[in-house]
Amino acid sequence: MADEINGMATPSRRTRLSRALLWLWIIFVVLGTLAILGLQMFSQELSDNQLPYLESGLLNLMTYILVALSFLGAILWILFFSSWNFLKRLGWSMAIVLAFVIPLVLLEPIFDGGMGLRGGRTRFWGKAVAIGQAHGIADLVPESAADFPQFLGPNRSAIFDSISLEADWQQSPPKLLWKQPIGLGWSGFATRNGFAVTMQQIGEQECVSCYRVDDGTLVWNYEIRRRHENILGGVGPRGTPTIYEGRVFALGGVGNLCCLDGANGKPIWEVDLLKLANIPVLDQKNGRGEAYNVEQSNVSWGRAASPLIYESLVIVPLSATQTLVALDRQTGKVVWYGGNQPPGYGSPVICEIGGKPQVVIVNESSVTGHDPSDGTELWYHQRSGSSSGDANTSQATLVGENSILVTKGYGLGGELIQLEPKDERTFVATSVWKSRRVLKTKLTNPVVRDGFAYALSSEILECVDLKDGVRRWRAPERFGHGQIVLVGKHILAHTEDGQLILIDLNPTAYRELGRIKTIDGVCWNTISFYGDKVLVRSEVEAACFQLPTEKPLGSVAILRSLRANWGLAPSIQ
């Protein structure tokens, strides 16, 4: 009831409290929204300077917290402080709860690399994409410069110099050869002799699948009853297969390492890495009744490494007590274990440092080098991280003859490490420079050319001078957590939302030369090639485009060019 002062009705104490709390809630929502919008507008500048950890993931998390607190505040005010009758309070509270809860119950959220909400997938119904009928036999033995036979290309460097791209996409745009649905997962393609191999999730079956590059026809498919699933990391295998001497080596999301006959996909040998390392696996079911497997270790988002072939060995990360395991690539028998660092999500790479080949791997909270003959740890360098939180996912990149570039998001940034031999079995790792402002890669890898590194740093392409770690330029827009590869004189970027962009490889300025829309879905998967054909995929679609390439000059064109430029040839009609 209202109080009376000088014969006039005034609001009761409860009414005044109710109004005050309502205004506080409104002010909280408005100020919170303005604060997040402001942080998003100036996030790159703040991340470069005062707040190095301020990235899209943190901003999106803050947004979700604001929304949740706003819903909770509205419900509490309606239930306990509004002047409405009981039924009205209950009805509005239930409506708000249902509006918040029903989408969470019915839909499985799909996140981008910065935890931004990209959509939802039904939890309790819906069918997986059909794999289709396999046709024919593949020949993965012949090798050529057109091949892209493993993760990040021939040398695991994200560099493909076998073609020279035409820069004018207005006159000569890329040509779509095929586009089709594909199973869930984050694997890229490995190519050889006109065939492309990738991994995908079809229901409860984890598949290694071989397609024809020219038309996307499925040639063969290998299946095993495994399924990795994680609310933030998504569903399916993560690693890109490796093709070597006619065989396919693939590591699944729950640790199944297999060697397949490249002709028909038949298994030659298989090893369960989790059993090998005595890591327990928890079997669960999702809302659609599909069984999935949860590794009980620090590797929360699935095994993501691509198998490394070195001489007679296949090398992959293993466990918290055994960094790497090397198996005989003919039989699958263990040859050696090496190191004692918990695994991250990077792939091992061979680097020749000081004239000595080394297996270099970025682990959960370190980067290490190992003797490929027996796995002995040759050097160790601390790189903070947690494989269930601020994970290390980017590969180490060799710079020059004795330096390693390592990069990471979550505010850590880039670091150049110099390695000097101490004796025959030991190297000393020294930090040349490190910076939280640059090379903040998350799900991607840098490319290095002529003393400069190019990378998607906090979703924006940038160029960094490797002498001192200073940024030379930054693109004017966000590409998301996509992928890049260096092709001759150009950078080819595939953005997180499926834009293929051609960029001039120039350390002085950013210059875009062309772009096309490719596929739908979240495009975390690496770019692959077969000659002038580029293969891209997401967790729902795959496509192949033929890229325009520079044509070699014929004899008449050469003579005309000489006359036009230097006056060195006679007139030609």
Coordinates of C-alpha atoms in Angstrom, one line a residue:
M1 CA 0.0 0.0 0.0
A2 CA 1.0 3.6 -0.6
D3 CA 2.0 5.8 2.3
E4 CA 0.2 9.2 2.7
I5 CA 2.1 12.5 3.2
N6 CA 0.1 15.7 3.5
G7 CA -2.9 13.9 2.1
M8 CA -1.1 12.6 -1.0
A9 CA -0.4 9.0 -1.8
T10 CA 3.3 8.1 -2.1
P11 CA 4.9 4.8 -3.1
S12 CA 5.5 2.2 -0.4
R13 CA 9.0 1.2 0.6
R14 CA 8.5 -2.1 -1.3
T15 CA 7.4 -0.2 -4.5
R16 CA 10.4 2.1 -4.2
L17 CA 12.8 -0.8 -3.8
S18 CA 11.2 -2.6 -6.8
R19 CA 11.7 0.4 -9.0
A20 CA 15.2 1.0 -7.8
L21 CA 16.2 -2.7 -8.5
L22 CA 14.5 -2.5 -11.9
W23 CA 16.5 0.6 -12.8
L24 CA 19.7 -1.1 -11.6
W25 CA 19.0 -4.0 -13.8
I26 CA 18.4 -1.8 -16.8
I27 CA 21.6 0.2 -16.1
F28 CA 23.5 -3.1 -15.7
V29 CA 22.3 -4.4 -19.1
V30 CA 22.8 -1.1 -20.9
L31 CA 26.3 -0.4 -19.5
G32 CA 27.4 -4.1 -19.9
T33 CA 26.3 -4.1 -23.5
L34 CA 28.0 -0.8 -24.2
A35 CA 31.2 -2.0 -22.5
I36 CA 31.3 -5.2 -24.6
L37 CA 30.6 -3.3 -27.8
G38 CA 33.4 -0.8 -26.9
L39 CA 35.8 -3.6 -26.1
Q40 CA 35.0 -5.3 -29.5
M41 CA 35.6 -2.0 -31.4
F42 CA 39.0 -1.4 -29.7
S43 CA 39.9 -5.0 -28.9
Q44 CA 42.9 -5.2 -31.3
E45 CA 44.5 -2.0 -29.9
L46 CA 43.8 -3.1 -26.3
S47 CA 45.1 -6.6 -27.1
D48 CA 48.3 -5.1 -28.6
N49 CA 49.0 -3.0 -25.6
Q50 CA 47.3 -3.0 -22.2
L51 CA 45.3 -6.2 -22.4
P52 CA 47.2 -8.9 -24.3
Y53 CA 44.7 -11.6 -23.3
L54 CA 41.7 -9.6 -24.7
E55 CA 40.7 -11.8 -27.7
S56 CA 37.4 -12.7 -29.3
G57 CA 37.1 -15.8 -27.1
L58 CA 37.2 -13.7 -23.9
L59 CA 34.8 -11.1 -25.4
N60 CA 32.3 -13.8 -26.4
L61 CA 32.6 -15.4 -22.9
M62 CA 31.9 -12.0 -21.4
T63 CA 28.8 -11.7 -23.7
Y64 CA 27.4 -15.1 -22.6
I65 CA 27.9 -14.1 -18.9
L66 CA 26.2 -10.8 -19.5
V67 CA 23.2 -12.5 -21.2
A68 CA 23.0 -15.2 -18.4
L69 CA 23.1 -12.6 -15.6
S70 CA 20.5 -10.4 -17.4
F71 CA 18.1 -13.4 -17.7
L72 CA 18.7 -14.3 -14.0
G73 CA 18.3 -10.7 -12.9
A74 CA 15.0 -10.4 -14.8
I75 CA 13.6 -13.6 -13.2
L76 CA 14.6 -12.7 -9.7
W77 CA 13.0 -9.2 -10.0
I78 CA 9.8 -10.7 -11.4
L79 CA 9.5 -13.4 -8.7
F80 CA 10.5 -11.4 -5.6
F81 CA 10.2 -7.7 -6.3
S82 CA 7.5 -7.0 -8.9
S83 CA 4.1 -5.9 -7.8
W84 CA 2.3 -8.4 -10.1
N85 CA 0.1 -11.1 -8.7
F86 CA 1.4 -14.6 -8.1
L87 CA 0.2 -16.2 -11.4
K88 CA 1.6 -13.4 -13.5
R89 CA 5.0 -13.5 -11.8
L90 CA 5.1 -17.3 -12.2
G91 CA 4.0 -17.1 -15.9
W92 CA 6.5 -14.5 -16.9
S93 CA 9.3 -16.3 -15.0
M94 CA 8.5 -19.6 -16.7
A95 CA 8.4 -17.9 -20.1
I96 CA 11.8 -16.4 -19.6
V97 CA 13.3 -19.7 -18.3
L98 CA 11.8 -21.7 -21.3
A99 CA 13.0 -19.1 -23.8
F100 CA 16.6 -19.6 -22.4
V101 CA 16.5 -23.3 -21.7
I102 CA 14.6 -24.8 -24.7
P103 CA 17.2 -23.8 -27.3
L104 CA 20.0 -25.2 -25.1
V105 CA 18.1 -28.5 -24.6
L106 CA 17.1 -29.0 -28.3
L107 CA 20.1 -27.6 -30.1
E108 CA 23.8 -28.4 -29.9
P109 CA 25.6 -25.1 -30.3
I110 CA 28.1 -24.6 -33.1
F111 CA 30.9 -22.3 -32.1
D112 CA 33.6 -20.6 -34.2
G113 CA 37.2 -20.4 -33.1
G114 CA 36.5 -17.5 -30.8
M115 CA 33.6 -19.2 -29.1
G116 CA 31.2 -17.1 -31.1
L117 CA 27.8 -18.8 -31.7
R118 CA 27.5 -19.8 -35.3
G119 CA 24.3 -21.8 -35.1
G120 CA 22.9 -25.0 -33.7
R121 CA 22.6 -28.7 -34.6
T122 CA 19.6 -30.7 -33.4
R123 CA 20.5 -32.9 -30.4
F124 CA 17.8 -35.5 -30.6
W125 CA 17.0 -36.1 -34.2
G126 CA 18.6 -35.7 -37.6
K127 CA 20.8 -38.0 -39.7
A128 CA 24.5 -37.9 -40.5
V129 CA 25.5 -37.1 -44.0
A130 CA 25.6 -40.3 -46.2
I131 CA 29.0 -41.4 -47.2
G132 CA 27.9 -42.7 -50.6
Q133 CA 29.0 -45.7 -52.7
A134 CA 32.7 -46.2 -53.2
H135 CA 34.0 -46.6 -56.8
G136 CA 37.2 -48.1 -58.0
I137 CA 40.8 -48.4 -56.9
A138 CA 43.3 -45.6 -56.2
D139 CA 46.9 -45.5 -57.1
L140 CA 48.8 -43.5 -54.5
V141 CA 52.3 -44.6 -55.5
P142 CA 53.4 -42.2 -58.3
E143 CA 54.9 -39.0 -56.9
S144 CA 55.1 -35.6 -58.6
A145 CA 55.5 -31.9 -57.7
A146 CA 51.7 -31.5 -57.9
D147 CA 51.3 -33.6 -54.7
F148 CA 50.3 -32.2 -51.3
P149 CA 50.8 -35.5 -49.5
Q150 CA 50.6 -34.5 -45.8
F151 CA 49.6 -31.8 -43.3
L152 CA 50.7 -28.3 -44.5
G153 CA 52.2 -29.7 -47.7
P154 CA 55.3 -31.4 -48.9
N155 CA 57.6 -30.0 -46.1
R156 CA 54.9 -29.3 -43.4
S157 CA 55.7 -25.6 -43.9
A158 CA 52.3 -24.4 -45.4
I159 CA 54.4 -23.5 -48.6
F160 CA 53.5 -24.8 -52.0
D161 CA 55.8 -23.5 -54.8
S162 CA 54.8 -25.9 -57.5
I163 CA 52.5 -23.4 -59.2
S164 CA 52.5 -19.7 -59.9
L165 CA 49.1 -18.1 -59.6
E166 CA 47.5 -15.6 -61.9
A167 CA 46.8 -12.5 -59.9
D168 CA 43.9 -11.1 -61.9
W169 CA 40.8 -13.0 -60.6
Q170 CA 38.5 -10.5 -62.3
Q171 CA 39.6 -11.7 -65.7
S172 CA 40.4 -15.3 -64.7
P173 CA 38.4 -16.3 -61.7
P174 CA 38.9 -19.7 -60.0
K175 CA 36.6 -22.4 -61.5
L176 CA 34.5 -24.6 -59.2
L177 CA 35.0 -28.3 -60.2
W178 CA 32.8 -29.8 -57.5
K179 CA 31.2 -29.1 -54.1
Q180 CA 29.5 -31.7 -51.9
P181 CA 28.5 -32.5 -48.3
I182 CA 31.0 -34.2 -46.1
G183 CA 31.0 -35.7 -42.6
L184 CA 31.9 -33.8 -39.5
G185 CA 35.6 -33.3 -38.6
W186 CA 38.5 -30.9 -38.9
S187 CA 40.9 -32.9 -41.1
G188 CA 42.4 -31.4 -44.3
F189 CA 43.1 -33.3 -47.5
A190 CA 46.3 -35.1 -48.4
T191 CA 46.8 -35.5 -52.2
R192 CA 48.8 -37.8 -54.5
N193 CA 48.5 -38.7 -58.2
G194 CA 45.0 -37.2 -58.6
F195 CA 43.5 -38.6 -55.4
A196 CA 42.7 -36.8 -52.1
V197 CA 42.4 -38.5 -48.7
T198 CA 40.8 -37.0 -45.6
M199 CA 39.0 -38.1 -42.4
Q200 CA 35.4 -37.5 -41.4
Q201 CA 32.7 -38.6 -38.9
I202 CA 29.7 -40.5 -40.2
G203 CA 27.4 -41.2 -37.2
E204 CA 29.4 -43.5 -34.9
Q205 CA 31.9 -44.4 -37.6
E206 CA 35.2 -42.5 -37.9
C207 CA 36.2 -42.7 -41.6
V208 CA 39.4 -42.3 -43.7
S209 CA 38.0 -41.5 -47.2
C210 CA 39.7 -41.3 -50.6
Y211 CA 38.2 -39.1 -53.4
R212 CA 39.1 -38.3 -56.9
V213 CA 40.4 -34.7 -57.1
D214 CA 38.8 -34.0 -60.5
D215 CA 35.2 -34.8 -59.7
G216 CA 34.9 -35.6 -55.9
T217 CA 33.9 -39.2 -56.5
L218 CA 34.4 -41.5 -53.5
V219 CA 37.0 -44.2 -54.4
W220 CA 37.3 -46.0 -51.0
N221 CA 36.3 -45.6 -47.4
Y222 CA 37.7 -47.2 -44.2
E223 CA 35.6 -47.1 -41.1
I224 CA 36.2 -47.8 -37.4
R225 CA 33.6 -47.5 -34.6
R226 CA 35.1 -44.4 -32.9
R227 CA 33.6 -40.9 -32.3
H228 CA 35.2 -37.9 -30.6
E229 CA 32.7 -35.2 -29.4
N230 CA 33.2 -32.0 -27.5
I231 CA 30.8 -29.1 -27.0
L232 CA 33.4 -26.4 -27.9
G233 CA 35.7 -28.5 -30.2
G234 CA 33.0 -30.1 -32.2
V235 CA 32.7 -33.7 -33.5
G236 CA 34.9 -35.9 -35.5
P237 CA 38.6 -36.5 -36.3
R238 CA 41.0 -33.6 -36.4
G239 CA 44.3 -34.9 -37.9
T240 CA 45.2 -34.8 -41.6
P241 CA 46.3 -38.2 -43.1
T242 CA 49.8 -38.7 -44.5
I243 CA 50.4 -40.5 -47.8
Y244 CA 53.7 -42.3 -48.2
E245 CA 54.8 -44.9 -50.7
G246 CA 51.3 -45.9 -51.6
R247 CA 50.1 -46.2 -48.0
V248 CA 47.9 -43.9 -45.9
F249 CA 48.7 -43.2 -42.2
A250 CA 45.9 -41.6 -40.2
L251 CA 45.4 -40.7 -36.5
G252 CA 41.8 -40.5 -35.3
G253 CA 40.3 -38.2 -32.7
V254 CA 40.3 -40.9 -30.0
G255 CA 43.8 -42.2 -30.7
N256 CA 43.4 -44.9 -33.3
L257 CA 46.5 -44.9 -35.5
C258 CA 46.1 -46.9 -38.7
C259 CA 48.1 -47.8 -41.8
L260 CA 45.9 -48.4 -44.8
D261 CA 46.6 -49.8 -48.3
G262 CA 46.3 -46.7 -50.5
A263 CA 44.7 -48.7 -53.3
N264 CA 41.6 -49.8 -51.4
G265 CA 41.7 -48.5 -47.9
K266 CA 42.2 -52.0 -46.3
P267 CA 44.0 -51.8 -43.0
I268 CA 47.6 -53.1 -42.9
W269 CA 48.0 -52.5 -39.2
E270 CA 46.3 -50.5 -36.4
V271 CA 47.4 -49.3 -33.0
D272 CA 45.2 -47.9 -30.2
L273 CA 47.5 -45.2 -28.7
L274 CA 45.3 -44.8 -25.6
K275 CA 45.7 -48.5 -24.8
L276 CA 49.4 -48.3 -25.6
A277 CA 49.7 -45.4 -23.1
N278 CA 47.2 -46.9 -20.5
I279 CA 44.9 -43.9 -20.9
P280 CA 41.3 -44.8 -19.9
V281 CA 38.4 -44.0 -22.2
L282 CA 34.9 -43.2 -21.1
D283 CA 32.0 -44.3 -23.4
Q284 CA 29.0 -42.0 -23.5
K285 CA 25.9 -41.4 -25.6
N286 CA 24.6 -38.1 -27.0
G287 CA 20.9 -37.1 -27.3
R288 CA 20.6 -38.8 -30.7
G289 CA 21.8 -42.1 -29.1
E290 CA 25.2 -42.0 -30.8
A291 CA 28.0 -43.5 -28.8
Y292 CA 31.1 -41.4 -28.4
N293 CA 34.4 -41.8 -26.6
V294 CA 36.0 -39.4 -24.1
E295 CA 39.7 -39.7 -23.5
Q296 CA 40.5 -39.4 -19.7
S297 CA 43.6 -37.2 -20.1
N298 CA 44.5 -33.6 -20.5
V299 CA 43.8 -33.8 -24.3
S300 CA 40.2 -32.5 -24.0
W301 CA 39.6 -31.7 -27.7
G302 CA 40.8 -34.8 -29.4
R303 CA 43.9 -36.2 -30.9
A304 CA 44.8 -33.7 -33.6
A305 CA 48.4 -34.6 -34.8
S306 CA 49.2 -35.6 -38.3
P307 CA 51.5 -38.7 -38.4
L308 CA 55.1 -37.8 -39.4
I309 CA 57.0 -40.3 -41.6
Y310 CA 60.7 -40.3 -41.1
E311 CA 62.7 -43.0 -42.9
S312 CA 61.3 -46.3 -41.5
L313 CA 59.3 -44.7 -38.7
V314 CA 55.9 -43.1 -38.2
I315 CA 56.0 -40.6 -35.3
V316 CA 53.1 -39.2 -33.2
P317 CA 52.5 -37.6 -29.8
L318 CA 51.5 -40.0 -27.1
S319 CA 51.1 -39.1 -23.4
A320 CA 52.0 -37.1 -20.4
T321 CA 54.9 -39.4 -19.6
Q322 CA 56.0 -40.2 -23.1
T323 CA 56.0 -37.2 -25.4
L324 CA 56.4 -39.1 -28.6
V325 CA 56.2 -42.7 -29.8
A326 CA 57.8 -44.0 -33.0
L327 CA 56.5 -47.1 -34.7
D328 CA 57.8 -49.2 -37.5
R329 CA 55.8 -48.0 -40.5
Q330 CA 55.7 -51.4 -42.0
T331 CA 54.5 -53.3 -38.9
G332 CA 53.2 -50.8 -36.4
K333 CA 55.6 -52.1 -33.7
V334 CA 56.9 -49.6 -31.2
V335 CA 60.5 -48.7 -31.9
W336 CA 61.1 -46.0 -29.3
Y337 CA 59.5 -43.6 -26.8
G338 CA 60.8 -40.1 -26.3
G339 CA 60.4 -37.3 -23.8
N340 CA 58.2 -36.7 -20.8
Q341 CA 56.1 -33.6 -21.8
P342 CA 52.3 -33.8 -22.0
P343 CA 50.9 -33.5 -25.5
G344 CA 49.3 -30.5 -27.0
Y345 CA 47.5 -30.3 -30.4
G346 CA 50.5 -29.7 -32.7
S347 CA 52.0 -32.1 -35.2
P348 CA 55.7 -33.2 -35.1
V349 CA 57.9 -31.9 -37.9
I350 CA 61.4 -32.7 -39.1
C351 CA 63.9 -29.8 -38.9
E352 CA 67.6 -29.9 -39.7
I353 CA 69.3 -27.8 -37.0
G354 CA 73.0 -27.5 -36.8
G355 CA 73.3 -30.2 -39.5
K356 CA 71.3 -32.7 -37.4
P357 CA 67.8 -33.8 -38.2
Q358 CA 65.4 -33.3 -35.2
V359 CA 61.8 -34.1 -34.5
V360 CA 60.4 -30.8 -33.2
I361 CA 57.1 -30.8 -31.4
V362 CA 55.0 -28.2 -29.6
N363 CA 53.6 -29.8 -26.4
E364 CA 51.1 -28.7 -23.8
S365 CA 53.4 -26.2 -22.2
S366 CA 56.7 -26.5 -24.0
V367 CA 58.5 -27.0 -27.3
T368 CA 61.1 -29.8 -27.6
G369 CA 63.5 -31.3 -30.1
H370 CA 64.2 -35.0 -30.3
D371 CA 66.7 -37.3 -31.9
P372 CA 64.7 -39.2 -34.6
S373 CA 66.9 -42.3 -34.1
D374 CA 65.9 -43.0 -30.5
G375 CA 63.6 -40.2 -29.3
T376 CA 66.1 -38.6 -26.9
E377 CA 65.2 -35.1 -25.9
L378 CA 67.9 -32.8 -27.3
W379 CA 66.5 -29.5 -26.0
Y380 CA 63.5 -28.0 -24.1
H381 CA 61.9 -24.6 -24.1
Q382 CA 59.0 -23.5 -21.9
R383 CA 55.8 -22.3 -23.7
S384 CA 52.9 -21.9 -21.3
G385 CA 49.6 -23.6 -22.1
S386 CA 47.0 -26.1 -21.0
S387 CA 45.6 -28.7 -23.3
S388 CA 42.2 -28.3 -21.6
G389 CA 42.3 -24.5 -21.7
D390 CA 44.7 -22.1 -23.5
A391 CA 45.9 -24.9 -25.8
N392 CA 49.0 -25.0 -28.0
T393 CA 47.9 -25.9 -31.5
S394 CA 50.2 -24.2 -33.9
Q395 CA 53.3 -26.0 -35.3
A396 CA 56.9 -25.0 -34.9
T397 CA 58.4 -23.4 -38.0
L398 CA 62.1 -23.6 -38.9
V399 CA 63.7 -20.2 -39.6
G400 CA 67.1 -20.2 -41.2
E401 CA 69.6 -22.9 -40.1
N402 CA 69.2 -22.8 -36.3
S403 CA 66.1 -21.0 -35.2
I404 CA 62.5 -22.1 -34.5
L405 CA 59.5 -19.8 -34.6
V406 CA 56.6 -20.7 -32.3
T407 CA 53.3 -18.9 -32.2
K408 CA 50.1 -19.0 -30.1
G409 CA 46.9 -17.1 -29.2
Y410 CA 45.5 -16.6 -25.7
G411 CA 47.8 -13.6 -25.3
L412 CA 51.1 -15.4 -25.6
G413 CA 52.1 -14.4 -29.1
G414 CA 55.2 -15.2 -31.1
E415 CA 58.7 -16.2 -30.1
L416 CA 61.9 -16.8 -32.0
I417 CA 64.1 -19.5 -30.4
Q418 CA 67.8 -19.9 -31.3
L419 CA 69.3 -23.3 -30.9
E420 CA 73.1 -23.9 -30.4
P421 CA 74.7 -27.3 -30.0
K422 CA 76.3 -27.8 -26.5
D423 CA 77.5 -31.3 -27.3
E424 CA 76.6 -34.2 -29.6
R425 CA 73.4 -34.9 -27.7
T426 CA 72.4 -31.5 -26.3
F427 CA 71.3 -28.1 -27.7
V428 CA 70.8 -24.9 -25.8
A429 CA 67.6 -23.0 -26.5
T430 CA 67.7 -19.2 -26.2
S431 CA 64.9 -16.8 -26.8
V432 CA 65.9 -14.2 -29.4
W433 CA 62.6 -12.2 -28.9
K434 CA 59.1 -12.8 -27.9
S435 CA 56.0 -10.6 -28.1
R436 CA 52.5 -10.8 -27.0
R437 CA 51.5 -8.3 -29.6
V438 CA 52.1 -10.4 -32.7
L439 CA 51.6 -13.9 -34.2
K440 CA 48.7 -14.7 -31.9
T441 CA 47.7 -17.8 -33.9
K442 CA 45.0 -20.1 -32.5
L443 CA 43.9 -22.8 -35.0
T444 CA 46.3 -21.9 -37.8
N445 CA 50.0 -21.7 -38.6
P446 CA 52.4 -19.0 -39.8
V447 CA 54.2 -19.0 -43.1
V448 CA 57.8 -17.7 -43.4
R449 CA 59.5 -16.2 -46.5
D450 CA 62.6 -14.0 -46.8
G451 CA 62.8 -13.1 -43.1
F452 CA 59.2 -12.3 -42.6
A453 CA 56.3 -14.3 -41.0
Y454 CA 52.7 -14.0 -42.2
A455 CA 50.0 -15.3 -39.9
L456 CA 46.4 -14.9 -38.8
S457 CA 47.0 -13.2 -35.5
S458 CA 43.8 -12.9 -33.4
E459 CA 41.9 -13.5 -36.7
I460 CA 43.7 -10.7 -38.6
L461 CA 46.4 -11.4 -41.2
E462 CA 49.6 -9.6 -40.4
C463 CA 53.3 -9.5 -41.5
V464 CA 56.0 -9.6 -38.9
D465 CA 59.7 -8.9 -39.3
L466 CA 61.6 -11.9 -37.8
K467 CA 64.6 -9.9 -36.9
D468 CA 62.9 -8.2 -34.0
G469 CA 59.3 -9.4 -33.9
V470 CA 57.9 -6.0 -35.0
R471 CA 54.7 -5.9 -37.1
R472 CA 55.1 -4.5 -40.6
W473 CA 51.4 -4.4 -41.6
R474 CA 48.0 -5.8 -40.6
A475 CA 45.0 -6.5 -42.9
P476 CA 42.0 -4.1 -42.4
E477 CA 39.5 -6.9 -41.6
R478 CA 39.1 -10.0 -39.6
F479 CA 39.5 -13.4 -41.4
G480 CA 38.4 -15.4 -38.4
H481 CA 40.3 -18.5 -37.3
G482 CA 40.8 -19.7 -40.9
Q483 CA 43.9 -21.0 -42.7
I484 CA 46.7 -19.6 -44.9
V485 CA 49.2 -21.1 -47.3
L486 CA 52.0 -19.5 -49.3
V487 CA 51.9 -20.2 -53.0
G488 CA 54.8 -18.7 -55.0
K489 CA 54.4 -14.9 -54.9
H490 CA 51.1 -15.0 -53.1
I491 CA 49.3 -15.9 -49.9
L492 CA 46.1 -17.8 -50.2
A493 CA 43.8 -17.4 -47.2
H494 CA 40.6 -19.4 -46.5
T495 CA 38.6 -17.5 -43.9
E496 CA 36.6 -19.1 -41.1
D497 CA 33.4 -18.3 -43.0
G498 CA 34.5 -19.7 -46.3
Q499 CA 36.0 -16.9 -48.3
L500 CA 39.1 -17.7 -50.5
I501 CA 41.3 -14.6 -50.7
L502 CA 44.4 -14.0 -52.9
I503 CA 46.9 -11.7 -51.3
D504 CA 50.2 -10.2 -52.6
L505 CA 53.2 -11.6 -50.7
N506 CA 54.7 -8.2 -49.8
P507 CA 56.3 -7.2 -46.5
T508 CA 55.6 -3.5 -47.0
A509 CA 51.8 -3.4 -47.4
Y510 CA 48.7 -5.5 -47.4
R511 CA 47.2 -5.8 -50.9
E512 CA 44.2 -8.1 -51.7
L513 CA 44.0 -9.3 -55.3
G514 CA 40.8 -11.2 -55.4
R515 CA 38.3 -13.3 -53.4
I516 CA 35.5 -15.8 -53.9
K517 CA 32.9 -17.5 -51.7
T518 CA 33.7 -21.3 -51.4
I519 CA 31.7 -23.4 -48.9
D520 CA 29.4 -23.2 -45.9
G521 CA 30.3 -24.3 -42.3
V522 CA 33.1 -23.4 -40.0
C523 CA 36.3 -23.5 -42.0
W524 CA 39.1 -24.6 -39.6
N525 CA 40.3 -27.3 -41.9
T526 CA 43.7 -26.7 -43.6
I527 CA 44.0 -25.8 -47.3
S528 CA 45.3 -28.5 -49.7
F529 CA 46.4 -28.6 -53.3
Y530 CA 46.8 -30.9 -56.2
G531 CA 48.7 -28.9 -58.8
D532 CA 46.5 -26.0 -59.8
K533 CA 43.5 -27.4 -57.9
V534 CA 42.8 -26.2 -54.4
L535 CA 40.7 -28.3 -52.0
V536 CA 38.9 -26.7 -49.1
R537 CA 36.5 -28.1 -46.5
S538 CA 34.6 -27.4 -43.3
E539 CA 32.8 -29.7 -41.0
V540 CA 29.8 -29.9 -43.4
E541 CA 31.1 -29.3 -47.0
A542 CA 34.1 -29.9 -49.2
A543 CA 34.9 -28.3 -52.6
C544 CA 37.6 -28.2 -55.2
F545 CA 38.5 -25.2 -57.3
Q546 CA 40.8 -24.9 -60.3
L547 CA 43.0 -21.8 -59.8
P548 CA 44.1 -19.6 -62.7
T549 CA 47.9 -19.9 -63.1
E550 CA 50.4 -17.8 -65.0
K551 CA 51.0 -19.2 -68.4
P552 CA 54.6 -19.7 -69.6
L553 CA 55.5 -17.3 -72.4
G554 CA 55.8 -18.8 -75.8
S555 CA 58.7 -17.9 -78.1
V556 CA 56.7 -15.2 -80.0
A557 CA 55.5 -13.6 -76.7
I558 CA 59.1 -13.6 -75.4
L559 CA 60.4 -11.8 -78.5
R560 CA 57.6 -9.3 -78.3
S561 CA 58.4 -8.7 -74.6
L562 CA 62.1 -8.2 -75.3
R563 CA 61.3 -5.7 -78.1
A564 CA 58.8 -3.8 -76.0
N565 CA 61.0 -3.6 -73.0
W566 CA 64.6 -3.5 -74.2
G567 CA 64.6 -3.2 -78.0
L568 CA 66.5 -6.5 -78.3
A569 CA 64.3 -8.3 -80.9
P570 CA 63.3 -7.5 -84.5
S571 CA 59.7 -6.4 -85.3
I572 CA 57.2 -9.2 -85.2
Q573 CA 53.8 -9.0 -86.9

